[in-house]
């Protein structure tokens, strides 16, 4: 048998095996059931009720908006072969190509981009265990070449809720355990550093805040300092990161928050606490608890604002495009004070 | 391993826990000079040190990192530094073995226990790669492949790499490869293709061998991953893709990557003639060695010799062993 034939046979058998595995996974043993019912595709934004939004509106005291996202532009840190490009259509600017007596011209863009780039949100279709995703959904049945037939981001509800910033950098400084990365221009927690639930609670206590159901939690690690230096420190930024421990992720889930946003690329500590696990905090938050993740969030400005005003809460402004069947998308979000 | 670490943490004597002082452990690394590879593999001193840094994160230890720089005198000075800093334990990784007896005496005199990595330091417990077993895994994998893919065809074999390396590690690896091959092909005597430590030379050596052996199938055991990649190019240049298979040693970052950063050993590249690489996990030594250190510091018995659990990593299991962290 020729090697190529053996290779094809291996690949084919692997395909068949994985196909069988999809059909056979018992998602009830691999992923937790949703608290929002067996048919739910929404996830934690179910918690943002009119009452939650109304209560959050009380956070708007000055009306000042503070950016929580970065510009999506060539050169920002992207992993491996990920890419984001736009192409500008300018055809009507050519003399003689204008429209009508009033010489109207137009321009528009084509996005040629992956969705998980820049400041972006992870949807329920992003992470699973085997083929089991949020709400014990056997996703093998619901994937097509182009999009998801379940758990797409179009299912998300409103994010009009209270945001809370936790300044982990200040927590680490106060505890005398801040170990900086030399590439950071300002204060940052070094890559690989574990942020625990004790650290999160210390950060909340710093501003006398208690998390409540439906909150959106933002965590400032300082790692975004490297993002802002793009492209100079992209390799350092992507090489590791400070982030949540598994137990911290579980603690946040227990607080029934709706999203966790961090100024790093994966929210959780990288490399993981257990070298044999892949993104365990992602698993806790997304498939097991329906809690969204925002990566590459900009947290330095709101952390500074909280420090100066001694107030860590704000009204979160973010909407997500109703693009059907996506696993995530780049977003813009703001803290309204 | 994590369970072991947790148990060690829980079992800390009450007096130590009450003082809440972490154990001070010094790690004297073999050589952290950039570009210098260790143990005839593709790993650097930085890889080994980083493994200790990561493993130490959740353990009650305060690490002191020292670099022997591949120099015996510096290793001796580092051992004295470990004594001066009143460390609780020294982890010594020193291939410059002539000073290891003196290091053992110095540490014993100071009452500081030692764990040796790879090379004996007095009677200290040793943690080491099992080079012979790793070699045997590669040899056996090649033999099994040949039996399945080329059951009725003439097969030859070659070991390519720094085969003239006088170190015990490479010698044991060579012996293991031959043993592994003989499990399915008892009469096969592999040719030695000596790169002299320059992986790129494997390309020409393999090309030449294949050209001289038309109509035969070639099993290639590479002594480390960069050599395996060069050997693969040699096969490609002679257009003999159907006539060769390679298994490598090490599983360093040159052959495996992530979800986006694709390398030769990748779940989407199952047809590669580089069938796999035997993992040495040098970037994870810390996860094995620090739990041993904690057991020693608690007065528990540890084995005189602990070896790495080597496995063959291929496209089928690479992400299980090294979960990609670039797919967030």
Tab-separated table of C-alpha atoms in Angstrom, chain A residues 91-282:
chain	number	residue	atom	x	y	z
A	91	UNK	CA	-15.612	53.053	-7.885
A	92	UNK	CA	-18.014	55.953	-8.084
A	93	UNK	CA	-15.294	58.460	-7.207
A	94	UNK	CA	-13.828	58.026	-10.665
A	95	UNK	CA	-14.714	61.148	-12.688
A	96	UNK	CA	-17.740	60.346	-14.753
A	97	UNK	CA	-18.911	57.510	-12.506
A	98	UNK	CA	-20.967	59.771	-10.273
A	99	UNK	CA	-24.712	59.284	-10.013
A	100	UNK	CA	-27.380	61.733	-11.103
A	101	UNK	CA	-27.351	65.390	-11.829
A	102	UNK	CA	-26.217	66.049	-8.278
A	103	UNK	CA	-23.036	63.951	-8.877
A	104	UNK	CA	-23.598	61.662	-5.909
A	105	UNK	CA	-20.772	59.311	-5.065
A	106	UNK	CA	-20.513	56.591	-2.493
A	107	UNK	CA	-18.009	54.288	-0.828
A	108	UNK	CA	-18.426	51.069	1.127
A	109	UNK	CA	-16.369	48.342	2.658
A	110	UNK	CA	-15.933	44.625	2.412
A	111	UNK	CA	-14.905	42.985	5.661
A	112	UNK	CA	-12.556	40.095	5.163
A	113	UNK	CA	-12.089	39.281	8.807
A	114	UNK	CA	-12.296	36.602	11.388
A	115	UNK	CA	-14.757	37.383	14.136
A	116	UNK	CA	-12.597	36.780	17.207
A	117	UNK	CA	-10.257	39.705	16.629
A	118	UNK	CA	-9.657	42.903	18.554
A	119	UNK	CA	-12.109	43.607	21.346
A	120	UNK	CA	-14.592	40.822	20.783
A	121	UNK	CA	-17.318	38.795	22.432
A	122	UNK	CA	-17.445	35.019	22.612
A	123	UNK	CA	-20.872	33.562	21.937
A	124	UNK	CA	-22.337	30.261	23.024
A	125	UNK	CA	-21.230	28.556	19.840
A	126	UNK	CA	-17.555	29.251	20.502
A	127	UNK	CA	-16.504	26.683	23.108
A	128	UNK	CA	-17.609	23.165	23.930
A	129	UNK	CA	-16.476	19.850	25.310
A	130	UNK	CA	-16.244	17.429	22.421
A	131	UNK	CA	-19.339	18.279	20.357
A	132	UNK	CA	-21.318	19.406	23.403
A	133	UNK	CA	-21.953	23.114	23.758
A	134	UNK	CA	-24.064	25.386	25.915
A	135	UNK	CA	-27.206	23.821	27.312
A	136	UNK	CA	-26.002	20.313	26.467
A	137	UNK	CA	-26.439	21.024	22.776
A	138	UNK	CA	-24.926	18.348	20.503
A	139	UNK	CA	-23.472	20.849	18.049
A	140	UNK	CA	-22.483	18.225	15.508
A	141	UNK	CA	-26.070	18.348	14.332
A	142	UNK	CA	-26.124	22.093	13.976
A	143	UNK	CA	-22.967	23.108	12.140
A	144	UNK	CA	-22.847	23.927	8.457
A	145	UNK	CA	-19.936	25.024	6.356
A	146	UNK	CA	-20.867	28.663	6.852
A	147	UNK	CA	-22.697	29.140	10.119
A	148	UNK	CA	-24.323	27.619	13.183
A	149	UNK	CA	-27.941	26.558	13.107
A	150	UNK	CA	-28.144	26.902	16.898
A	151	UNK	CA	-26.483	29.097	19.519
A	152	UNK	CA	-25.552	31.886	17.095
A	153	UNK	CA	-24.952	35.378	18.456
A	154	UNK	CA	-28.323	36.530	17.124
A	155	UNK	CA	-29.807	34.886	20.203
A	156	UNK	CA	-28.153	37.281	22.647
A	157	UNK	CA	-30.452	39.634	24.518
A	158	UNK	CA	-29.669	43.119	25.762
A	159	UNK	CA	-26.446	43.967	27.556
A	160	UNK	CA	-27.975	47.090	29.139
A	161	UNK	CA	-26.815	46.327	32.639
A	162	UNK	CA	-24.480	47.424	35.403
A	163	UNK	CA	-20.769	47.081	34.769
A	164	UNK	CA	-18.237	46.646	37.564
A	165	UNK	CA	-14.514	47.224	37.190
A	166	UNK	CA	-12.144	45.182	39.350
A	167	UNK	CA	-8.659	46.665	39.394
A	168	UNK	CA	-6.492	43.571	39.860
A	169	UNK	CA	-3.332	45.620	39.343
A	170	UNK	CA	-4.150	47.735	42.387
A	171	UNK	CA	-5.068	44.607	44.360
A	172	UNK	CA	-1.681	43.082	43.578
A	173	UNK	CA	0.110	46.342	44.400
A	174	UNK	CA	-1.682	46.661	47.713
A	175	UNK	CA	-0.831	43.068	48.552
A	176	UNK	CA	2.819	43.692	47.703
A	177	UNK	CA	2.816	40.906	45.133
A	178	UNK	CA	2.830	42.818	41.851
A	179	UNK	CA	5.438	41.297	39.554
A	180	UNK	CA	5.554	43.372	36.390
A	181	UNK	CA	6.466	42.319	32.916
A	182	UNK	CA	9.425	44.400	31.763
A	183	UNK	CA	7.752	45.093	28.412
A	184	UNK	CA	4.874	46.993	30.052
A	185	UNK	CA	5.295	50.744	30.126
A	186	UNK	CA	2.943	51.098	33.066
A	187	UNK	CA	1.902	48.707	35.801
A	188	UNK	CA	0.832	45.270	34.679
A	189	UNK	CA	0.560	41.857	36.231
A	190	UNK	CA	3.041	39.502	34.580
A	191	UNK	CA	2.019	36.767	32.184
A	192	UNK	CA	1.239	33.434	33.815
A	193	UNK	CA	0.116	35.060	37.071
A	194	UNK	CA	-3.012	33.516	38.551
A	195	UNK	CA	-5.808	35.850	39.662
A	196	UNK	CA	-7.873	34.146	42.335
A	197	UNK	CA	-11.349	34.715	43.710
A	198	UNK	CA	-9.697	36.250	46.779
A	199	UNK	CA	-8.057	38.797	44.506
A	200	UNK	CA	-11.415	39.549	42.859
A	201	UNK	CA	-13.098	39.982	46.208
A	202	UNK	CA	-10.289	42.249	47.381
A	203	UNK	CA	-10.839	44.329	44.258
A	204	UNK	CA	-14.549	44.628	44.965
A	205	UNK	CA	-13.896	45.496	48.587
A	206	UNK	CA	-11.541	48.247	47.460
A	207	UNK	CA	-14.576	50.142	46.147
A	208	UNK	CA	-17.099	48.648	48.540
A	209	UNK	CA	-19.020	46.865	45.797
A	210	UNK	CA	-20.900	43.594	45.945
A	211	UNK	CA	-21.651	41.782	42.732
A	212	UNK	CA	-25.305	41.261	41.953
A	213	UNK	CA	-27.106	39.028	39.501
A	214	UNK	CA	-26.905	40.356	35.960
A	215	UNK	CA	-23.702	42.377	36.415
A	216	UNK	CA	-21.028	42.597	33.729
A	217	UNK	CA	-17.588	42.220	35.291
A	218	UNK	CA	-14.487	43.899	33.896
A	219	UNK	CA	-11.066	42.979	35.223
A	220	UNK	CA	-8.024	45.218	34.777
A	221	UNK	CA	-4.744	43.285	34.707
A	222	UNK	CA	-2.646	45.909	32.975
A	223	UNK	CA	-1.792	43.401	30.222
A	224	UNK	CA	-3.583	45.671	27.749
A	225	UNK	CA	-0.549	47.948	28.068
A	226	UNK	CA	1.145	45.559	25.619
A	227	UNK	CA	-1.847	45.625	23.254
A	228	UNK	CA	-1.610	49.409	23.102
A	229	UNK	CA	2.051	49.157	22.070
A	230	UNK	CA	1.119	47.207	18.942
A	231	UNK	CA	2.857	45.876	16.958
A	232	UNK	CA	6.017	46.118	19.054
A	233	UNK	CA	4.884	43.830	21.866
A	234	UNK	CA	2.426	41.577	20.025
A	235	UNK	CA	4.544	38.476	20.572
A	236	UNK	CA	4.796	39.151	24.303
A	237	UNK	CA	1.087	39.922	24.502
A	238	UNK	CA	0.170	36.663	22.795
A	239	UNK	CA	2.824	34.585	24.516
A	240	UNK	CA	1.175	34.371	27.914
A	241	UNK	CA	-1.112	36.429	30.114
A	242	UNK	CA	-2.210	37.020	33.673
A	243	UNK	CA	-5.765	35.848	34.183
A	244	UNK	CA	-8.424	34.052	36.095
A	245	UNK	CA	-7.896	30.789	37.918
A	246	UNK	CA	-10.465	28.052	37.502
A	247	UNK	CA	-11.810	28.688	40.973
A	248	UNK	CA	-12.089	32.408	40.249
A	249	UNK	CA	-14.061	31.586	37.110
A	250	UNK	CA	-16.350	29.309	39.107
A	251	UNK	CA	-16.792	32.017	41.737
A	252	UNK	CA	-17.813	34.566	39.112
A	253	UNK	CA	-20.274	32.068	37.638
A	254	UNK	CA	-21.759	31.562	41.090
A	255	UNK	CA	-22.379	35.335	41.296
A	256	UNK	CA	-24.613	34.941	38.203
A	257	UNK	CA	-22.868	37.617	36.184
A	258	UNK	CA	-23.645	37.929	32.470
A	259	UNK	CA	-20.212	38.575	31.081
A	260	UNK	CA	-16.582	38.622	32.097
A	261	UNK	CA	-14.269	41.004	30.247
A	262	UNK	CA	-10.518	41.225	30.702
A	263	UNK	CA	-7.756	43.250	29.068
A	264	UNK	CA	-6.040	40.142	27.742
A	265	UNK	CA	-6.598	37.692	24.923
A	266	UNK	CA	-8.285	34.834	26.760
A	267	UNK	CA	-9.608	36.060	30.127
A	268	UNK	CA	-7.925	33.205	31.992
A	269	UNK	CA	-4.345	32.655	33.032
A	270	UNK	CA	-2.123	31.395	30.220
A	271	UNK	CA	-0.447	28.979	30.477
A	272	UNK	CA	-3.229	27.279	32.386
A	273	UNK	CA	-2.793	26.189	35.988
A	274	UNK	CA	-3.007	22.591	34.795
A	275	UNK	CA	-0.759	22.132	31.782
A	276	UNK	CA	-3.027	19.381	30.434
A	277	UNK	CA	-6.190	21.480	30.290
A	278	UNK	CA	-7.205	23.747	27.453
A	279	UNK	CA	-9.015	26.934	28.456
A	280	UNK	CA	-10.770	25.553	31.538
A	281	UNK	CA	-12.207	28.955	32.509
A	282	UNK	CA	-13.755	29.276	29.063
